[in-house]
Coordinates of C-alpha atoms in Angstrom, one line a residue:
X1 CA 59.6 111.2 107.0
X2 CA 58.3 107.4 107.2
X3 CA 61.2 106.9 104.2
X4 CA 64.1 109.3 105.1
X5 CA 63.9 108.8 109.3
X6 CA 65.1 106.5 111.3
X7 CA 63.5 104.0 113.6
X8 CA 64.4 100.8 115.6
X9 CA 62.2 97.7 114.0
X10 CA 59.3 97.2 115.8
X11 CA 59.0 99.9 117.7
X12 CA 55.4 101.0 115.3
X13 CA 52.9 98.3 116.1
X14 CA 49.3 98.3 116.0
X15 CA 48.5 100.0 112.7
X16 CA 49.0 97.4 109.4
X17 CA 52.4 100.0 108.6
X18 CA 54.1 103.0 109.7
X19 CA 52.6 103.9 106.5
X20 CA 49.2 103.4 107.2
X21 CA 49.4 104.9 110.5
X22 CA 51.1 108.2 109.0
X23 CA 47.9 108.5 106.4
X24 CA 45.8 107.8 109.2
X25 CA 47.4 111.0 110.8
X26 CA 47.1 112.9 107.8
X27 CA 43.0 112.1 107.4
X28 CA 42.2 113.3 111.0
X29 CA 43.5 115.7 113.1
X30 CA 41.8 113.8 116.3
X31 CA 44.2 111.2 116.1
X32 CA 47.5 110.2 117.9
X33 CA 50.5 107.4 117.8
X34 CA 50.3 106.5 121.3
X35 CA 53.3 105.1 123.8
X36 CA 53.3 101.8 123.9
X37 CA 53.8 102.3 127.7
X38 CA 51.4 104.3 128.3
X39 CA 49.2 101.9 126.4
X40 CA 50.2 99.2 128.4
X41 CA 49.9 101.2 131.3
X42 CA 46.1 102.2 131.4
X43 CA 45.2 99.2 129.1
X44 CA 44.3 101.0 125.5
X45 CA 43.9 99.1 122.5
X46 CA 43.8 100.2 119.0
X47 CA 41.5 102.6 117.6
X48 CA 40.4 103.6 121.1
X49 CA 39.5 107.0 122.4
X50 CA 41.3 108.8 124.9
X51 CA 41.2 112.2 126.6
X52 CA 44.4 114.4 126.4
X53 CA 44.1 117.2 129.1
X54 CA 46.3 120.0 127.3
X55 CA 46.9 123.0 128.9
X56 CA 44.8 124.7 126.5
X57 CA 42.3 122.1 126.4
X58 CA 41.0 119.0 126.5
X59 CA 40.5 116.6 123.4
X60 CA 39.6 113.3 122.0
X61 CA 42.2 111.7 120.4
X62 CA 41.7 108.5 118.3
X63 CA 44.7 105.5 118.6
X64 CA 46.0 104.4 115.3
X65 CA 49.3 103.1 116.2
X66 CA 51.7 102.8 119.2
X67 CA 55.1 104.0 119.4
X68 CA 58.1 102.5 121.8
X69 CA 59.6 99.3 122.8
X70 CA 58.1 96.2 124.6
X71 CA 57.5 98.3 127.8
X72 CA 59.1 96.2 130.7
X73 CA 57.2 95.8 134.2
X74 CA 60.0 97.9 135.5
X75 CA 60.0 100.7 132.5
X76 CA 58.5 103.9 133.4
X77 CA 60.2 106.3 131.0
X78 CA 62.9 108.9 131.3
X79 CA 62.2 110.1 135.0
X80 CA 63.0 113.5 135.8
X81 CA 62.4 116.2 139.0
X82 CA 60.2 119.5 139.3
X83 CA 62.1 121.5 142.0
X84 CA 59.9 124.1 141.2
X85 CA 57.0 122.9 143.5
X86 CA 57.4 124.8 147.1
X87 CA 56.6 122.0 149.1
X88 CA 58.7 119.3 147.7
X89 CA 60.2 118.3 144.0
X90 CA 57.7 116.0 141.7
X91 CA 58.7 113.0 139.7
X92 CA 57.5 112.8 135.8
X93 CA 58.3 111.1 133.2
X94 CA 58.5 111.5 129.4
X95 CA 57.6 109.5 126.7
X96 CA 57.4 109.6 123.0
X97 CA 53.9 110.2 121.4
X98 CA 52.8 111.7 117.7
X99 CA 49.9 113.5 116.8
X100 CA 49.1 115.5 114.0
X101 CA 50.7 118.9 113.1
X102 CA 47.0 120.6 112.8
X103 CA 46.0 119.3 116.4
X104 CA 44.7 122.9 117.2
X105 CA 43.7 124.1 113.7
X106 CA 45.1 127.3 115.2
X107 CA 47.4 130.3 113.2
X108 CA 50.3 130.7 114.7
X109 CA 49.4 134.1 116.7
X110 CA 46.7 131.9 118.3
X111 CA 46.8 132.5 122.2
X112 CA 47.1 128.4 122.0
X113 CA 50.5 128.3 120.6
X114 CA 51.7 130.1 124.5
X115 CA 49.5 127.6 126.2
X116 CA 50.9 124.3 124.4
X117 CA 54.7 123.5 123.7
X118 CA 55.6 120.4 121.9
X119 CA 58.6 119.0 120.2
X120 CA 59.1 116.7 117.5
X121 CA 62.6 114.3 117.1
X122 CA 63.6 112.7 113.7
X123 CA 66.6 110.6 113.7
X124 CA 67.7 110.7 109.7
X125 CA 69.7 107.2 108.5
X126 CA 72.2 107.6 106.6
X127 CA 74.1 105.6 104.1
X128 CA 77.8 104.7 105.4
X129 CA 80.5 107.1 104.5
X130 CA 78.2 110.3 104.3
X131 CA 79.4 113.1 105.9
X132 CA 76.9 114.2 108.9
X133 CA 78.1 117.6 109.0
X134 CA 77.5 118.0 105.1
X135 CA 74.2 116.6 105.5
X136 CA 73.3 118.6 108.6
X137 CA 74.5 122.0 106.5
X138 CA 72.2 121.1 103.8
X139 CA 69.4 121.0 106.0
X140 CA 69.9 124.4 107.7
X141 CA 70.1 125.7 104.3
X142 CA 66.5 124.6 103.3
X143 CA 65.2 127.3 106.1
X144 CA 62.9 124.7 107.0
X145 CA 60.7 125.1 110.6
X146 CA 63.6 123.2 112.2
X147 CA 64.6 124.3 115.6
X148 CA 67.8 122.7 115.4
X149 CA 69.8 120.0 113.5
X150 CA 72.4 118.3 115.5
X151 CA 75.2 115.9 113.7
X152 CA 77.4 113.6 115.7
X153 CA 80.1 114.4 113.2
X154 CA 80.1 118.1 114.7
X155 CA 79.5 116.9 118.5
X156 CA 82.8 114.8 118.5
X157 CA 84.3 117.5 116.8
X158 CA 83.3 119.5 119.7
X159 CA 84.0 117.7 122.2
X160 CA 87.6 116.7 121.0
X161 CA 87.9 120.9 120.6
X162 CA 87.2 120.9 124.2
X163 CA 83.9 123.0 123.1
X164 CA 81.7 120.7 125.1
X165 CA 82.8 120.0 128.5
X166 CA 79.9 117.3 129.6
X167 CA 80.8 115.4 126.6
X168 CA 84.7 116.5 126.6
X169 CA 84.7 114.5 130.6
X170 CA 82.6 111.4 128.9
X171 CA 85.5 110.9 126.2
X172 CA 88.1 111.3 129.3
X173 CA 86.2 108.9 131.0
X174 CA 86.7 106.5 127.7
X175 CA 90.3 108.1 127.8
X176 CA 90.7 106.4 131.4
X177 CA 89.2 103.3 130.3
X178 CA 91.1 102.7 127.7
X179 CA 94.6 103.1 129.8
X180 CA 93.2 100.5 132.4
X181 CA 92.6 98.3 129.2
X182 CA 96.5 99.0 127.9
X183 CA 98.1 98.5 131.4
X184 CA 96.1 94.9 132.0
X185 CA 97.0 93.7 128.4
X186 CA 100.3 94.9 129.4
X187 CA 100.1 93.0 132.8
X188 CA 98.9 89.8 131.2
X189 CA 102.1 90.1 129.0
X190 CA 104.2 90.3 131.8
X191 CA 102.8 87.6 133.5
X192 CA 102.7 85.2 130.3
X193 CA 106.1 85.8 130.1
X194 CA 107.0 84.9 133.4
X195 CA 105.0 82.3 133.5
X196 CA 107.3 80.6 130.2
X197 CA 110.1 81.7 131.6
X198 CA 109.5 79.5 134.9
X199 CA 108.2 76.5 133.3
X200 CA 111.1 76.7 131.0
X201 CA 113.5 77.1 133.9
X202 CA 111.7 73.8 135.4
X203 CA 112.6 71.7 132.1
X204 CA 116.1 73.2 131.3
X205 CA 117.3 69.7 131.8
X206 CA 114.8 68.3 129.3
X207 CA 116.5 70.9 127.1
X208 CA 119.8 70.0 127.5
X209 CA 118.7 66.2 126.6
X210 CA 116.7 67.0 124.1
X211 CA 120.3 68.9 122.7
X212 CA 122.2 67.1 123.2
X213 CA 120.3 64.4 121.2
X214 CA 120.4 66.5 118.2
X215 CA 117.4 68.7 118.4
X216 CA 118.5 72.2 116.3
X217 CA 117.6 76.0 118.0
X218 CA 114.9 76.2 116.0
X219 CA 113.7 72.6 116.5
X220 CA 113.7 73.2 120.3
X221 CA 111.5 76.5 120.2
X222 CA 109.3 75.4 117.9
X223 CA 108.6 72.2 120.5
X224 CA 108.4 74.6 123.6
X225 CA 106.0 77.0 121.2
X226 CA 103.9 74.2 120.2
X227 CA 103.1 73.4 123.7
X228 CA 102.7 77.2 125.0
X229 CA 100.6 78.1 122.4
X230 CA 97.8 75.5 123.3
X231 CA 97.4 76.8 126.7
X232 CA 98.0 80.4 125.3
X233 CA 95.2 80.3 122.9
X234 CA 92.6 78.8 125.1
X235 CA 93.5 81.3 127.5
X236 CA 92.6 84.4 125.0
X237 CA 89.5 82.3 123.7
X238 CA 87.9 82.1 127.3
X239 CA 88.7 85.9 127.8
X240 CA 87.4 86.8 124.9
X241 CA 83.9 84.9 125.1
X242 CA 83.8 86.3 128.7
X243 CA 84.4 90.0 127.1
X244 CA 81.4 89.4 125.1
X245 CA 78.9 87.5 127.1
X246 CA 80.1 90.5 130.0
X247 CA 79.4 93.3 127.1
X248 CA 76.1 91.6 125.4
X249 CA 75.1 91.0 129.3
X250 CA 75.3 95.0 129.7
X251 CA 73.4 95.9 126.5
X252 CA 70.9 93.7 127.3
X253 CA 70.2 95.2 130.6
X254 CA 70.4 98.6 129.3
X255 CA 67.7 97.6 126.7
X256 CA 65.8 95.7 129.0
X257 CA 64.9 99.3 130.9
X258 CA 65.2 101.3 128.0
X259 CA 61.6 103.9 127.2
X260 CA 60.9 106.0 124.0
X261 CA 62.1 108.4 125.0
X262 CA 65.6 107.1 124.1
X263 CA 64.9 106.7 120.5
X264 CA 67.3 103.9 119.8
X265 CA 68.6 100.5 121.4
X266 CA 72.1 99.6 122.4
X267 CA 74.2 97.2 120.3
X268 CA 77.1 95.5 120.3
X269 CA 79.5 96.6 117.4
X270 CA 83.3 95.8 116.3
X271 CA 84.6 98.9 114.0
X272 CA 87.6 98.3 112.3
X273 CA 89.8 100.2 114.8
X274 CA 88.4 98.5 117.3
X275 CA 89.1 95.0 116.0
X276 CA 92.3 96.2 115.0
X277 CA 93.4 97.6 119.0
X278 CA 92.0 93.8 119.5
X279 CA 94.4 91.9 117.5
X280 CA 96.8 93.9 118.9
X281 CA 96.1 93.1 122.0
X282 CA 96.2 89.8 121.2
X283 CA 99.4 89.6 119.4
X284 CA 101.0 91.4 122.0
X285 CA 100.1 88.5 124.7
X286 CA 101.4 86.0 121.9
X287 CA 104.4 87.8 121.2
X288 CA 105.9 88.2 124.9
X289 CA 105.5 84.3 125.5
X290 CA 107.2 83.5 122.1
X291 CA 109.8 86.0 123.3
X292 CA 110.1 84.5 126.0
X293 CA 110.9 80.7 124.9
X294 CA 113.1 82.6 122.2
X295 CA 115.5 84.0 124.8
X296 CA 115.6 81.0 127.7
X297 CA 115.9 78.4 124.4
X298 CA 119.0 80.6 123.2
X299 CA 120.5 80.7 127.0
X300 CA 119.8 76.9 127.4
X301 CA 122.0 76.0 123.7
X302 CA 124.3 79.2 124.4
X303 CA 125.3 77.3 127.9
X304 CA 125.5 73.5 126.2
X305 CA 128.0 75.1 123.8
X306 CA 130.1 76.4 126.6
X307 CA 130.1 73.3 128.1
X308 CA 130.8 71.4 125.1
X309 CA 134.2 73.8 124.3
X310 CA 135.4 73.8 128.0
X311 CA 135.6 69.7 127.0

């Protein structure tokens, strides 16, 4: 699975490649891809020997490799709580470790197998434009000893259907966020707009002159444009580098406490439909402000040629 599954770069130190560190599993049954947090945490180095109390057993496992990010002072794994305990919940924590598949050398209707319980996660990569739930399909079909296959394809799916209600409120919540997005793009318009139409209503003399002088319609708001835009467009370059630095600020903090356990990093990405609701965004703040010039302008000649006939 070292070729099909996917894994954030870096994450397998220690051994020369995930490779190497997979053959080393192969070769010995005593061996295990250790937590990088855990290493860090107790202070194991490669090719060390550790003690693993299972519940079955206790055994010595050798280190060929370490699994995880770059564990942070702060990073102590996926915490969860034990209310099971009568005198008061415990805090644990999980982490990500891999040893071999023949750790027991047991058949399955060993007593072991209801004394140990283990899990194994394999995030597949796949190529863009493959179909998840295709994929996911094709793998239930191989009757493989998979517990479960799960494809995002089929959770949205879900959770659009209303079939998931924890992840059908997390898309509402997006729902909400997006609709405070649309109503402050829609404020900024607004207030762009108003903000030409006063400084245009503060040079409506300059207009007249500049009409009376000869300057066309189109010459005159293509002038007042001109200047707008200037102003406009530094104002949605500083927003936008602020969006940016705010969201990168956000995924780095995320990643900065982030354990194995999570499997993948954040990132910062721009889909098409995305960058598209963007531009749109942006074209709507540019468009109420050229509006805006285009109507005062036309008032502002509309009133000079009044004044001109009533002569």
């Amino acid at each position: 699975w070292g070729v099909s599954a996917y894994y954030e770069e870096g994450w397998y130190s220690g051994g020369p490649t995930l490779e190497q560190m997979l053959i080393d599993l192969r070769k010995s049954n005593n061996t295990i891809i250790l937590d990088r947090s855990i290493a860090k945490q107790y202070g194991y180095k490669l090719y060390d020997t550790i003690t693993v109390d299972f519940a079955s057993c206790a055994r010595q496992l050798r280190i060929v490799g370490f699994f995880g990010p770059e564990p942070q002072t702060s990073n102590q794994g996926q915490v969860y709580i034990d209310a099971r305990s009568s005198i008061a919940p415990t805090f644990y924590s999980q982490f990500y470790s891999y040893v071999p598949r023949d750790l027991f050398n047991m058949t399955e209707g060993s007593d072991i197998y209801t004394l140990e319980s283990w899990s194994t996660k394999i995030l597949i990569s796949l190529n863009p434009g493959v179909n998840g739930t295709e994929v996911a399909n094709q793998i239930r079909s191989l009757n493989l000893e998979v517990y479960g296959v799960d494809s995002f394809d089929e959770q949205w799916r879900r959770a659009t259907g209303m079939e998931d209600i924890y992840t059908y409120s997390s898309i509402q919540v997006l729902d909400v966020q997006s609709f405070g997005l649309i109503f402050a793009v829609l404020s900024a318009s607004v207030g762009t707009a108003l903000i030409a139409i006063v400084s245009l209503k503060e040079r409506s003399r300059e207009a007249t002159l500049m009409s009376v002088r000869g300057l066309s319609f189109r010459q005159l708001v293509w002038m007042f444009v001109t200047e707008s835009m200037a102003i406009i467009t530094f104002a949605v370059i500083l927003g936008i580098i602020v969006g940016v630095i705010i969201v990168y600020g956000n995924v780095a903090t995320a990643n900065s406490t982030i354990s194995s356990y999570s499997l993948v990093t954040q990132r910062i990405i721009f889909p098409a439909n995305a960058l598209a609701t963007i531009g749109t965004y942006v074209a709507l703040i540019y468009a109420s402000t050229i509006g805006a010039i285009i109507v005062m302008t036309s008032q502002y000649v509309t009133k000079l040629e009044k004044m001109v006939r009533a002569r």
